JSON list of C-alpha atoms in Angstrom, two decimals:
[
{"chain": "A", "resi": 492, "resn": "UNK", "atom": "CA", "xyz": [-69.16, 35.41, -5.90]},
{"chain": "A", "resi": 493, "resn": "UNK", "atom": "CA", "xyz": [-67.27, 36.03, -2.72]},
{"chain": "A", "resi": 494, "resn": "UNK", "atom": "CA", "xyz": [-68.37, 32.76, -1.63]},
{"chain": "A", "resi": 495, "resn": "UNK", "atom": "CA", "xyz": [-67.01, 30.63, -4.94]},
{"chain": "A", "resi": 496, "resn": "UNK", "atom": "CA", "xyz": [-63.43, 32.79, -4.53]},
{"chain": "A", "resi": 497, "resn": "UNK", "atom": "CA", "xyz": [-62.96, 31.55, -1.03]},
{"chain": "A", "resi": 498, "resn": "UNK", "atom": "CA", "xyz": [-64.64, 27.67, -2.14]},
{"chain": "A", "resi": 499, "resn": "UNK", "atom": "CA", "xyz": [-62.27, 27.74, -4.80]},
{"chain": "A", "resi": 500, "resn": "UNK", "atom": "CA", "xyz": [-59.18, 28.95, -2.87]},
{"chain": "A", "resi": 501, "resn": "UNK", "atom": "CA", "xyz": [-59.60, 26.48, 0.14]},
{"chain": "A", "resi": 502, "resn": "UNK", "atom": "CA", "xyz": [-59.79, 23.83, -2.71]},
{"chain": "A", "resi": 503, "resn": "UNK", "atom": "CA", "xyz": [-56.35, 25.39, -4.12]},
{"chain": "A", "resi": 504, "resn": "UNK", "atom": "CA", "xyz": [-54.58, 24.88, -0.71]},
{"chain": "A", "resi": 505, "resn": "UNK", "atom": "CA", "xyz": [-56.22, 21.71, -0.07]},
{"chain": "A", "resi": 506, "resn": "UNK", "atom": "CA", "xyz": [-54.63, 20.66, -3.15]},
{"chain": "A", "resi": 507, "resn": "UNK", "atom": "CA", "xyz": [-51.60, 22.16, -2.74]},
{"chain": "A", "resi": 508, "resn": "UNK", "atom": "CA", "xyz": [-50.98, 19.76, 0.37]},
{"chain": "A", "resi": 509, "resn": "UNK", "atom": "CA", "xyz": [-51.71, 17.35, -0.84]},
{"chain": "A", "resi": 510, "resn": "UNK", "atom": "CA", "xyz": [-49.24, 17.61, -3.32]},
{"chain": "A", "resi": 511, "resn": "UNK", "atom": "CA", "xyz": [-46.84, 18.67, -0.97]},
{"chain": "A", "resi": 512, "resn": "UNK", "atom": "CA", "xyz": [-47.47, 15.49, 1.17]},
{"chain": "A", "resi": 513, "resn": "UNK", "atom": "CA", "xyz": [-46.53, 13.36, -1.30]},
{"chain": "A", "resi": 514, "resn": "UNK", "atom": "CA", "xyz": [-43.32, 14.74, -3.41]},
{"chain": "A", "resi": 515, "resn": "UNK", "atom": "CA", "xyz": [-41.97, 15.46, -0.53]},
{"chain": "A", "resi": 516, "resn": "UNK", "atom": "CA", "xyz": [-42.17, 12.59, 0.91]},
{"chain": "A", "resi": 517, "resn": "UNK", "atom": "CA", "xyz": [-40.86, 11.07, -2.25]},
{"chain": "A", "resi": 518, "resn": "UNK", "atom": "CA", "xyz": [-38.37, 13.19, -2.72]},
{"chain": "A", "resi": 519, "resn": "UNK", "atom": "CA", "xyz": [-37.32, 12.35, 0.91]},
{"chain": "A", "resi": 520, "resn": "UNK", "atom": "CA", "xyz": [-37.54, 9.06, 0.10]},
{"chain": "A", "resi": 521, "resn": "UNK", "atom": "CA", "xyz": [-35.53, 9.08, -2.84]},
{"chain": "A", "resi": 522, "resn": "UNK", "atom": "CA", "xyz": [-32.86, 11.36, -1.24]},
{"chain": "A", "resi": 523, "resn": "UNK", "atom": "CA", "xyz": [-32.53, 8.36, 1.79]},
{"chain": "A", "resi": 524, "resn": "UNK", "atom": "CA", "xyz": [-32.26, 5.55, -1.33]},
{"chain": "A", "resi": 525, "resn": "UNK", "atom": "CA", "xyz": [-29.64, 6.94, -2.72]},
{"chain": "A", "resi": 526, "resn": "UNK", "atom": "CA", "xyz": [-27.72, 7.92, 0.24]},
{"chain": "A", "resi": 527, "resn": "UNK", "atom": "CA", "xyz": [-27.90, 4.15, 0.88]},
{"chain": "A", "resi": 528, "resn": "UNK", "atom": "CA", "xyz": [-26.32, 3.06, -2.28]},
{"chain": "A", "resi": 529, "resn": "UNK", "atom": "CA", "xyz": [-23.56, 5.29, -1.96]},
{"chain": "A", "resi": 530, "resn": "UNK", "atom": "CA", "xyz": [-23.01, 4.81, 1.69]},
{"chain": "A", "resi": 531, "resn": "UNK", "atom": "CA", "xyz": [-22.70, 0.45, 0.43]},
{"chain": "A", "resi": 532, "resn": "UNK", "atom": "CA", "xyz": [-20.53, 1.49, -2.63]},
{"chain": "A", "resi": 533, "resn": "UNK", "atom": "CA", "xyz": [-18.17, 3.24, -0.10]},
{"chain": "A", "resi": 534, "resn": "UNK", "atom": "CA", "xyz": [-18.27, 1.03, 2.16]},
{"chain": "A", "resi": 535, "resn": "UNK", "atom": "CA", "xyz": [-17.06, -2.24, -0.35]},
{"chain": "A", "resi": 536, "resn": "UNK", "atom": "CA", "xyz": [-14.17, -0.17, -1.37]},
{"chain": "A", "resi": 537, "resn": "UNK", "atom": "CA", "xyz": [-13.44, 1.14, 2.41]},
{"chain": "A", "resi": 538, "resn": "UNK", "atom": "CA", "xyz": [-9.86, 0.29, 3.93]},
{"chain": "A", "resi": 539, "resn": "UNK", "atom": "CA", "xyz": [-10.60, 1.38, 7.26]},
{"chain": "A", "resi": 540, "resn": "UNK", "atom": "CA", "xyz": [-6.83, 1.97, 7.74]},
{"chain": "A", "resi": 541, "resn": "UNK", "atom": "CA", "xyz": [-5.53, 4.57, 10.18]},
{"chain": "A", "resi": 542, "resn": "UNK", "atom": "CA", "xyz": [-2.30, 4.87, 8.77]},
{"chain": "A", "resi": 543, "resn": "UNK", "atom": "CA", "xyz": [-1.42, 7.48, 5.69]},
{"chain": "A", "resi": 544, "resn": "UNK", "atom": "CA", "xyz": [-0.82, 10.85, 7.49]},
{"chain": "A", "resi": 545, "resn": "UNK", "atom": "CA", "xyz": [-3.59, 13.22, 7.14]},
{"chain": "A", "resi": 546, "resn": "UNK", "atom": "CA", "xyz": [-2.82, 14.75, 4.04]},
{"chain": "A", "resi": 547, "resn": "UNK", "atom": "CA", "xyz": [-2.46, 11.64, 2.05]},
{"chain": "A", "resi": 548, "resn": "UNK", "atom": "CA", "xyz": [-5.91, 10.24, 3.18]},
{"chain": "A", "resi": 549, "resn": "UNK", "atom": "CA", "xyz": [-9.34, 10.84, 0.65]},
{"chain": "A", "resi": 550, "resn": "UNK", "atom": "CA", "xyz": [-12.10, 10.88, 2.30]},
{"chain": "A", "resi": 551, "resn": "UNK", "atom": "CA", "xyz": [-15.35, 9.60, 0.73]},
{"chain": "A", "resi": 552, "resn": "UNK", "atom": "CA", "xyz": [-18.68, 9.93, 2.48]},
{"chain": "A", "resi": 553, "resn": "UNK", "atom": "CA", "xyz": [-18.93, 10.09, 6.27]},
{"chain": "A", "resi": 554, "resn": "UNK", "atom": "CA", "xyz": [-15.33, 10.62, 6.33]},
{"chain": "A", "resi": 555, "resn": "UNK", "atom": "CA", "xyz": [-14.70, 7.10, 5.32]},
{"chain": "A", "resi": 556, "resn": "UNK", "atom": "CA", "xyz": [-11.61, 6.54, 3.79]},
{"chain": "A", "resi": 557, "resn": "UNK", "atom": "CA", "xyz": [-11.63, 5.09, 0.31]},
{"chain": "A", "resi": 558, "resn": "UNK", "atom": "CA", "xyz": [-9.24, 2.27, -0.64]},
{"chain": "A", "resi": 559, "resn": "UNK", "atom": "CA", "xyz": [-5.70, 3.02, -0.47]},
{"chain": "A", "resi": 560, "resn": "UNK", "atom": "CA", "xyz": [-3.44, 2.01, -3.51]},
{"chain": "A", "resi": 561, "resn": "UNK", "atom": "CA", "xyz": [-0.68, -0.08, -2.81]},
{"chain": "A", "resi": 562, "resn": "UNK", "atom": "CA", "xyz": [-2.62, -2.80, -0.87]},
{"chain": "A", "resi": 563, "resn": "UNK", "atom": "CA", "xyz": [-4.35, -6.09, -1.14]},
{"chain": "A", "resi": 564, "resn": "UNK", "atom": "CA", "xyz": [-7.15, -7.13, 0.38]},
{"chain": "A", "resi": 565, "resn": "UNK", "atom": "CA", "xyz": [-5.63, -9.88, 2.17]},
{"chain": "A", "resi": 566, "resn": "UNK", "atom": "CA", "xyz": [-3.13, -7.52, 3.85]},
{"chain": "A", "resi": 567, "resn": "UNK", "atom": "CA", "xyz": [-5.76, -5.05, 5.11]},
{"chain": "A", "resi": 568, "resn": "UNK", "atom": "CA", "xyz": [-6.77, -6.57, 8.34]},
{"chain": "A", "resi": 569, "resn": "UNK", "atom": "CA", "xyz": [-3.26, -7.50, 9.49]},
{"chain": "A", "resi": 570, "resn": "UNK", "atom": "CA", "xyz": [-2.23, -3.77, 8.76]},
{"chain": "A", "resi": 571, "resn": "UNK", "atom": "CA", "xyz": [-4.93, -2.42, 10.69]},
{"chain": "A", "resi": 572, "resn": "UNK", "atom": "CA", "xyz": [-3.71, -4.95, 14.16]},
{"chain": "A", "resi": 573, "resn": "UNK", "atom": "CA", "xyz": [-0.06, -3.63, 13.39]},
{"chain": "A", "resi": 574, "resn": "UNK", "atom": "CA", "xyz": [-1.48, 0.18, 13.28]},
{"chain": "A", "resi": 575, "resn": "UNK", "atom": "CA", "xyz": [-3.16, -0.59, 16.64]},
{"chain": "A", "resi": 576, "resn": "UNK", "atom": "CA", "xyz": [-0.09, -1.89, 17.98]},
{"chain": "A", "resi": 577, "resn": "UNK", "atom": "CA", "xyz": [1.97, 0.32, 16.97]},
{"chain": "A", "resi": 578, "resn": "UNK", "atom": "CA", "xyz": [0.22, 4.25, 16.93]},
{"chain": "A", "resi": 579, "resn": "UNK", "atom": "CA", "xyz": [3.57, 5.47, 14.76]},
{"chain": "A", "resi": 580, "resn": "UNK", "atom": "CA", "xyz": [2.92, 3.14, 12.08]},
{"chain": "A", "resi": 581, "resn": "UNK", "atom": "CA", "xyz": [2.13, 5.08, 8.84]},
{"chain": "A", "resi": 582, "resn": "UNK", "atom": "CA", "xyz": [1.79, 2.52, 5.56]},
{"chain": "A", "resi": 583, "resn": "UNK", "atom": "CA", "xyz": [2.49, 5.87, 3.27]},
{"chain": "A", "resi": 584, "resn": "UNK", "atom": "CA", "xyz": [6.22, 5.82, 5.13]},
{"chain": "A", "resi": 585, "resn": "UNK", "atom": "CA", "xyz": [6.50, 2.10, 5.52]},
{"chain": "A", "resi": 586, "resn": "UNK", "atom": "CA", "xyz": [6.25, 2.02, 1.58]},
{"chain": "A", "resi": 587, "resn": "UNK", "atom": "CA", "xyz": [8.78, 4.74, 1.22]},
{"chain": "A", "resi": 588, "resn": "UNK", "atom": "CA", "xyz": [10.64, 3.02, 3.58]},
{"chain": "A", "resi": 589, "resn": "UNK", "atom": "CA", "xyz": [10.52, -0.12, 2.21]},
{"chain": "A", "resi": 590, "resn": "UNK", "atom": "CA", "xyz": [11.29, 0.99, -1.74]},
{"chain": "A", "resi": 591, "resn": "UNK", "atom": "CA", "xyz": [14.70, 2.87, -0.07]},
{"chain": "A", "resi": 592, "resn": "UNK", "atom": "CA", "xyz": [15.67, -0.71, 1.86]},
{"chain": "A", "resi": 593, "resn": "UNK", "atom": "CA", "xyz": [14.92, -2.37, -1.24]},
{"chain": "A", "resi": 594, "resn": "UNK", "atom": "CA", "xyz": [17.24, -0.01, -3.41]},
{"chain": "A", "resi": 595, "resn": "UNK", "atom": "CA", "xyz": [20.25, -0.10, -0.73]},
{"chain": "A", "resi": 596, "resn": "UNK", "atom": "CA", "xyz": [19.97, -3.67, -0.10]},
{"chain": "A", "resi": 597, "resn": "UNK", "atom": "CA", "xyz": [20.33, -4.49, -4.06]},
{"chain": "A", "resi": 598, "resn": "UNK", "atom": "CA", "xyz": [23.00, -2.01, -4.54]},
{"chain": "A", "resi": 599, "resn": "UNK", "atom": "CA", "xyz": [25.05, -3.46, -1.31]},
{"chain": "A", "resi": 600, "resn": "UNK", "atom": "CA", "xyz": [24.90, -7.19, -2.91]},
{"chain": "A", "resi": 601, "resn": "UNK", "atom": "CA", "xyz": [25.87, -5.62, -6.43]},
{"chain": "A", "resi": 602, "resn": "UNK", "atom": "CA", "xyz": [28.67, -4.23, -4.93]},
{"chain": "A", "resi": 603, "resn": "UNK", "atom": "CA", "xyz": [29.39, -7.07, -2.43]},
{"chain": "A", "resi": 604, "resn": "UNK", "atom": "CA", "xyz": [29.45, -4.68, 0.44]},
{"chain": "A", "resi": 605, "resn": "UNK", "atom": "CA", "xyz": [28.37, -7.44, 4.11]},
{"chain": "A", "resi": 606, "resn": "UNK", "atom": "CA", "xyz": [28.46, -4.79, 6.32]},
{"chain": "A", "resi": 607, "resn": "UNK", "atom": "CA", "xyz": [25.36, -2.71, 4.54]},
{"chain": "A", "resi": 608, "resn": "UNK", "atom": "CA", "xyz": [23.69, -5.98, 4.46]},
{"chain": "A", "resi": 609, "resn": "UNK", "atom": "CA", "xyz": [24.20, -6.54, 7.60]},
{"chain": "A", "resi": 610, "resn": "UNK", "atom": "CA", "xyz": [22.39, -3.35, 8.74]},
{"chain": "A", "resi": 611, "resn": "UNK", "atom": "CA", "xyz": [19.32, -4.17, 6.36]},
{"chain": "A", "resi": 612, "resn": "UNK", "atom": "CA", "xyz": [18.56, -7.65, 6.53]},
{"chain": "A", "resi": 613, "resn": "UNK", "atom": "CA", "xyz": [17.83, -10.38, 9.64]},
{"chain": "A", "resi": 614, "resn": "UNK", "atom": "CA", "xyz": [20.57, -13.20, 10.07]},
{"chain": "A", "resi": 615, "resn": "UNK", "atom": "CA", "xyz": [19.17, -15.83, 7.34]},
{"chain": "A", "resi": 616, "resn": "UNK", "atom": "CA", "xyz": [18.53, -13.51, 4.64]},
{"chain": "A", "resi": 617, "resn": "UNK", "atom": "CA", "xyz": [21.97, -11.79, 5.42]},
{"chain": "A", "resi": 618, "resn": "UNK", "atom": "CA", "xyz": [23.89, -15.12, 5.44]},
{"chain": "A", "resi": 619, "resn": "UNK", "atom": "CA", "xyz": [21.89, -16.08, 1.92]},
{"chain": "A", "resi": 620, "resn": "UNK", "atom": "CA", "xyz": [23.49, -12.91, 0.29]},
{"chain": "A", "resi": 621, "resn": "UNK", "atom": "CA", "xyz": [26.63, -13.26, 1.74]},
{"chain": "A", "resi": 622, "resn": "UNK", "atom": "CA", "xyz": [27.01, -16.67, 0.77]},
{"chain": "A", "resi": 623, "resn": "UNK", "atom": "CA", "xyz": [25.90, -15.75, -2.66]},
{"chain": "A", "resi": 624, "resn": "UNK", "atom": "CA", "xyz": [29.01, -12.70, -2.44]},
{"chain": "A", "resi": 625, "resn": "UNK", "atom": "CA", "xyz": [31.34, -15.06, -1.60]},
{"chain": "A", "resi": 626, "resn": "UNK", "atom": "CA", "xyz": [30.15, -17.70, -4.66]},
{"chain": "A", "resi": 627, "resn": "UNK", "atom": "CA", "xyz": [30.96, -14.74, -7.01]},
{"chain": "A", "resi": 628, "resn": "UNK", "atom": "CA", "xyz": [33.88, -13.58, -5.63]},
{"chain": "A", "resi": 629, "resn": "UNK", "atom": "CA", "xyz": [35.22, -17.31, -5.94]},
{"chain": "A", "resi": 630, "resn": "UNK", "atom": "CA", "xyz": [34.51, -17.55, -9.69]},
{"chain": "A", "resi": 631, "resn": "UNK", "atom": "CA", "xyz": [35.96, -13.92, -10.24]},
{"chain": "A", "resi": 632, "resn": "UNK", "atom": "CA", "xyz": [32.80, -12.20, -11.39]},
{"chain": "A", "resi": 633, "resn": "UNK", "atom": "CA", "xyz": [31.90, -8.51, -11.01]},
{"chain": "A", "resi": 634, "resn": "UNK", "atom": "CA", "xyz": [28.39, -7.54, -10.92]},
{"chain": "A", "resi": 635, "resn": "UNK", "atom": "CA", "xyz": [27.57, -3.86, -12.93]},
{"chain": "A", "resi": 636, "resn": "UNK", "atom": "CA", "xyz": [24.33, -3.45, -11.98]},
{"chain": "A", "resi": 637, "resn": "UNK", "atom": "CA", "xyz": [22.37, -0.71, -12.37]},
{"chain": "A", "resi": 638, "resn": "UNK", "atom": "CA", "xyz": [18.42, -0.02, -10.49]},
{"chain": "A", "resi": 639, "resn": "UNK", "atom": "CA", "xyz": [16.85, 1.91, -13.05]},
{"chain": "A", "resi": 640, "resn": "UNK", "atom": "CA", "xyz": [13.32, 2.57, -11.48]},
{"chain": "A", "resi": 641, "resn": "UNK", "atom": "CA", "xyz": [10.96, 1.25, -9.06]},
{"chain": "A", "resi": 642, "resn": "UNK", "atom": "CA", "xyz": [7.56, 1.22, -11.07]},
{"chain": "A", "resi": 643, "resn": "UNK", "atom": "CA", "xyz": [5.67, -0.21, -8.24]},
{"chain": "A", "resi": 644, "resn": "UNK", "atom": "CA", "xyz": [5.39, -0.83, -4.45]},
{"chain": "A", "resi": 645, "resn": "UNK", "atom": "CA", "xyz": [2.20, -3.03, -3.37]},
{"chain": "A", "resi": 646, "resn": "UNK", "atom": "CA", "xyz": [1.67, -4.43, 0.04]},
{"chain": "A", "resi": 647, "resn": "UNK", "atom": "CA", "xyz": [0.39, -8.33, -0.94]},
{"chain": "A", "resi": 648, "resn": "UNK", "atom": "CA", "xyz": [0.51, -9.90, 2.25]},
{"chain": "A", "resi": 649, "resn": "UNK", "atom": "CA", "xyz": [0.34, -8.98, 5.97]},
{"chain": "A", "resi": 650, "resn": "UNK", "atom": "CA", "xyz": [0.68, -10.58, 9.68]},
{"chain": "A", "resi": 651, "resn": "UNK", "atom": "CA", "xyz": [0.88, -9.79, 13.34]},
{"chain": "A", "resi": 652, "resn": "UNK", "atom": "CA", "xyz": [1.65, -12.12, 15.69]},
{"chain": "A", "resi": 653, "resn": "UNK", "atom": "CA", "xyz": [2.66, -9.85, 18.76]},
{"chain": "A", "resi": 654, "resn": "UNK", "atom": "CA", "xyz": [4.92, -8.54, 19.50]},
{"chain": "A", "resi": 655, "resn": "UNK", "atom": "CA", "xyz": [5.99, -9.44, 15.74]},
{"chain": "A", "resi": 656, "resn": "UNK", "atom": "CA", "xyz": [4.84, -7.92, 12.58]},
{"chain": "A", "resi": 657, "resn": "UNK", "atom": "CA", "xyz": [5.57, -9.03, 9.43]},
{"chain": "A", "resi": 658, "resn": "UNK", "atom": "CA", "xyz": [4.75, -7.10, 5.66]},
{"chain": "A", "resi": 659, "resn": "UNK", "atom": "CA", "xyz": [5.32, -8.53, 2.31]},
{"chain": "A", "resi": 660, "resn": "UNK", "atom": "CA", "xyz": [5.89, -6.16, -0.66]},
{"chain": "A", "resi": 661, "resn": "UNK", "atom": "CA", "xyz": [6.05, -6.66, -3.93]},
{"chain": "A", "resi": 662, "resn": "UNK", "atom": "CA", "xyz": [8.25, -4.42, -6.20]},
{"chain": "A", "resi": 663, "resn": "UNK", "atom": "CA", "xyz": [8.10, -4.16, -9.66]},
{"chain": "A", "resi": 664, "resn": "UNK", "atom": "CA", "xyz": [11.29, -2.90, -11.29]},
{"chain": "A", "resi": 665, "resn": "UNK", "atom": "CA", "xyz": [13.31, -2.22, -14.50]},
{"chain": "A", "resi": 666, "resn": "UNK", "atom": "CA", "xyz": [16.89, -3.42, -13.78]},
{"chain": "A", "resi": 667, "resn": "UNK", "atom": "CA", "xyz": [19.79, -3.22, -16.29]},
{"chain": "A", "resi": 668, "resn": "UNK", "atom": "CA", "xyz": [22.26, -6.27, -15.25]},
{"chain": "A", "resi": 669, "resn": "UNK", "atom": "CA", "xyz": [25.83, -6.85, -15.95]},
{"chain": "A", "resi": 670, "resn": "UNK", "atom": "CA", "xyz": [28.06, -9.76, -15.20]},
{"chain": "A", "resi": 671, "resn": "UNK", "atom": "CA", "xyz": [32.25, -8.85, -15.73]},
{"chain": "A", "resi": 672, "resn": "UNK", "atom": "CA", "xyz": [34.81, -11.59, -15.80]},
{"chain": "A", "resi": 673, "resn": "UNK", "atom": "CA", "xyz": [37.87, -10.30, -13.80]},
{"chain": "A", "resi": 674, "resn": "UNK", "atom": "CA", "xyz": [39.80, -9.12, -16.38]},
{"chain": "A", "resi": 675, "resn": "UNK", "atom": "CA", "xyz": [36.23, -6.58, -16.95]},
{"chain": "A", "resi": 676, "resn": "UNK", "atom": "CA", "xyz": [35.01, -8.55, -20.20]},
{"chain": "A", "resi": 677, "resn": "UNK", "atom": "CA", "xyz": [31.14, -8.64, -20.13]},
{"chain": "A", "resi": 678, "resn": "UNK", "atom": "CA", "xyz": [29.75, -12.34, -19.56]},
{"chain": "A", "resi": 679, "resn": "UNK", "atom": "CA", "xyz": [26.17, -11.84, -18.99]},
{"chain": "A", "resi": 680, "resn": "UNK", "atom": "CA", "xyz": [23.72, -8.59, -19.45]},
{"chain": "A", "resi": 681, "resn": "UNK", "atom": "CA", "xyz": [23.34, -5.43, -21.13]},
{"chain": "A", "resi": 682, "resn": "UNK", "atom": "CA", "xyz": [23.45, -1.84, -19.59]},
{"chain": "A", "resi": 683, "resn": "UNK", "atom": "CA", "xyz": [21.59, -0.71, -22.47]},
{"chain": "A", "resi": 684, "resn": "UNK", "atom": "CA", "xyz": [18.32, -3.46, -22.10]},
{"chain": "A", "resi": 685, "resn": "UNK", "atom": "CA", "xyz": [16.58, -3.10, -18.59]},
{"chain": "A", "resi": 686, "resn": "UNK", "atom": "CA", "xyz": [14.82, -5.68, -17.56]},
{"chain": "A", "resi": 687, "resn": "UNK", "atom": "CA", "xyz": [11.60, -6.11, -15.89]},
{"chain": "A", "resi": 688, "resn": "UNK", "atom": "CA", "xyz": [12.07, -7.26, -12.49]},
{"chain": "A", "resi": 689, "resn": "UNK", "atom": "CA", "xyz": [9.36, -8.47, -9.62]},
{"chain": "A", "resi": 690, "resn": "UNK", "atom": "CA", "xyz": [10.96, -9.02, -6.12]},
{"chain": "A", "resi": 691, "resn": "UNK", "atom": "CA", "xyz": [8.70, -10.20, -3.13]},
{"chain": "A", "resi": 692, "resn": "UNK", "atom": "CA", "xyz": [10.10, -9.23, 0.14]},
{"chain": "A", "resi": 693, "resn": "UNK", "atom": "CA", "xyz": [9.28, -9.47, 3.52]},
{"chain": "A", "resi": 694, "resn": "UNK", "atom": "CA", "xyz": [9.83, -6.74, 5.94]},
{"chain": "A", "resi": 695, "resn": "UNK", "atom": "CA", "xyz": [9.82, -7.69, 10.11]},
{"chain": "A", "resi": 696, "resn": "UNK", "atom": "CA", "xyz": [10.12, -5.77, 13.24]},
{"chain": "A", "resi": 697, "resn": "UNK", "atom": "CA", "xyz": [9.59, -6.39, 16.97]},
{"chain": "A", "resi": 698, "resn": "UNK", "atom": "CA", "xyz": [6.79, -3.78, 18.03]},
{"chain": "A", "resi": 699, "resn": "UNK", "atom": "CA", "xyz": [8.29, -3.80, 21.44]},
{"chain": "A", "resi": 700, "resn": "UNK", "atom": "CA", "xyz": [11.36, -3.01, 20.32]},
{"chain": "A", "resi": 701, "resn": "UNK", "atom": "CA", "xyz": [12.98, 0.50, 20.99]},
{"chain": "A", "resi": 702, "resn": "UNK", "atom": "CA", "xyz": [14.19, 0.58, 17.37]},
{"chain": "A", "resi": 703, "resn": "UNK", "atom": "CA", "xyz": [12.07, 1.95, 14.29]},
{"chain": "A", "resi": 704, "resn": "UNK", "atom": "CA", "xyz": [13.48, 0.14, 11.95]},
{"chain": "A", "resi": 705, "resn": "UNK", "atom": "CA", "xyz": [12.03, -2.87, 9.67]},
{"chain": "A", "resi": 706, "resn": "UNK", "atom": "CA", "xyz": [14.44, -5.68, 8.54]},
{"chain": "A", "resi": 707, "resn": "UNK", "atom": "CA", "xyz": [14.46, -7.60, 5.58]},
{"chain": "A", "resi": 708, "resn": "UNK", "atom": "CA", "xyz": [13.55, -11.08, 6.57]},
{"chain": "A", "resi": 709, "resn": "UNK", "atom": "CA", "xyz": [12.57, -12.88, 3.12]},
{"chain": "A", "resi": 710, "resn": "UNK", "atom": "CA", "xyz": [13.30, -12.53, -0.25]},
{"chain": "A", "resi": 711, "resn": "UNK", "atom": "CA", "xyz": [11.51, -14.10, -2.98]},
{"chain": "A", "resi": 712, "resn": "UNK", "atom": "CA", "xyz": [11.27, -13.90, -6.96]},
{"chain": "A", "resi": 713, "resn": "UNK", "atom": "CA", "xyz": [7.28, -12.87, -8.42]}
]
């Protein structure tokens, strides 16, 4: 009898690793498979962008950093050369940056005001709005325009061309618009109706250059 127990129990543990030998190895198998497939998944949504400051980054596996809203894929390689370039670029401040020039820059040409302009924009954008000032002034027209949101702020294009880097943004934005005559009669518009606006402009800056700030250098209608 003693014999059979310790037949029997050598069989038990014989079988035993044998089953261990094999779902474990599956199991470590299966654990390395799907590691994989997240590891790709993460890696075709991956902008590896060091740029938003630390607490507006989410991680995915490996630390990776998943893709950022608020750019296209054609911009992300540029962006990463300018963040290279430049170790204080930060795309989460750029954007803020850029919705604020965006907001002053309309509200100067509603309001005819050259010398904000002048601050904001690069010589050929500045001399389009000024000419376009001057054309309204001529035919005694008042803008009363009003910016009544900015829904959205993507980053569509990119370039860098040391020591020159260039950005284009697109805004999307509801805009009530008012045209007065001069004697304040309403031509053109309605306070009441805002209207869906999409604005691509181009923001430039010399990386060299002492100064952090990013001129307007294009603007173009979506």
């Amino acid at each position: 009898m003693t014999v059979q127990i310790v037949i029997l129990a050598l069989i038990a543990a014989f079988l035993g690793l044998r089953l261990y030998s094999v779902l474990g190895r599956r199991a470590e198998h299966e654990e390395e498979t799907i590691s994989g497939r997240v590891d790709a998944g993460a890696d075709s949504k991956v902008v590896q962008l060091p740029l938003p400051k630390p607490g507006d980054r989410v991680q995915g596996p490996n630390g990776q950093l998943r893709e950022i809203p608020g750019v296209l894929a054609p911009a992300e390689r540029a962006l990463r050369e300018i963040a290279a370039a430049d170790r204080r670029f930060d795309l989460m401040t750029f954007l803020a940056g850029a919705e604020g020039a965006y907001r002053m820059a309309l509200e100067a040409f509603w309001r005819g005001d050259k010398e904000d302009l002048s601050h904001l924009c690069d010589s050929d954008v500045y001399e389009g709005f000024s000419g376009a000032i001057d054309a309204r002034l001529a035919a005694g027209e008042v803008l009363d325009n009003r910016l009544v949101r900015i829904e959205e702020a993507v980053v569509v294009d990119a370039s860098y061309n040391a020591p020159m880097a260039r950005v284009t943004v697109r805004f999307t934005s509801d805009i009530a618009a008012v045209t007065r005559d001069a004697q304040g009669n309403v031509v053109a518009g309605s306070l009441t109706d805002a209207v869906e606006a999409i604005d691509i402009w181009t923001f430039s800056r010399n990386l060299k250059s002492t100064s952090p700030d990013w001129l307007i250098d294009e603007t173009d209608e979506g």
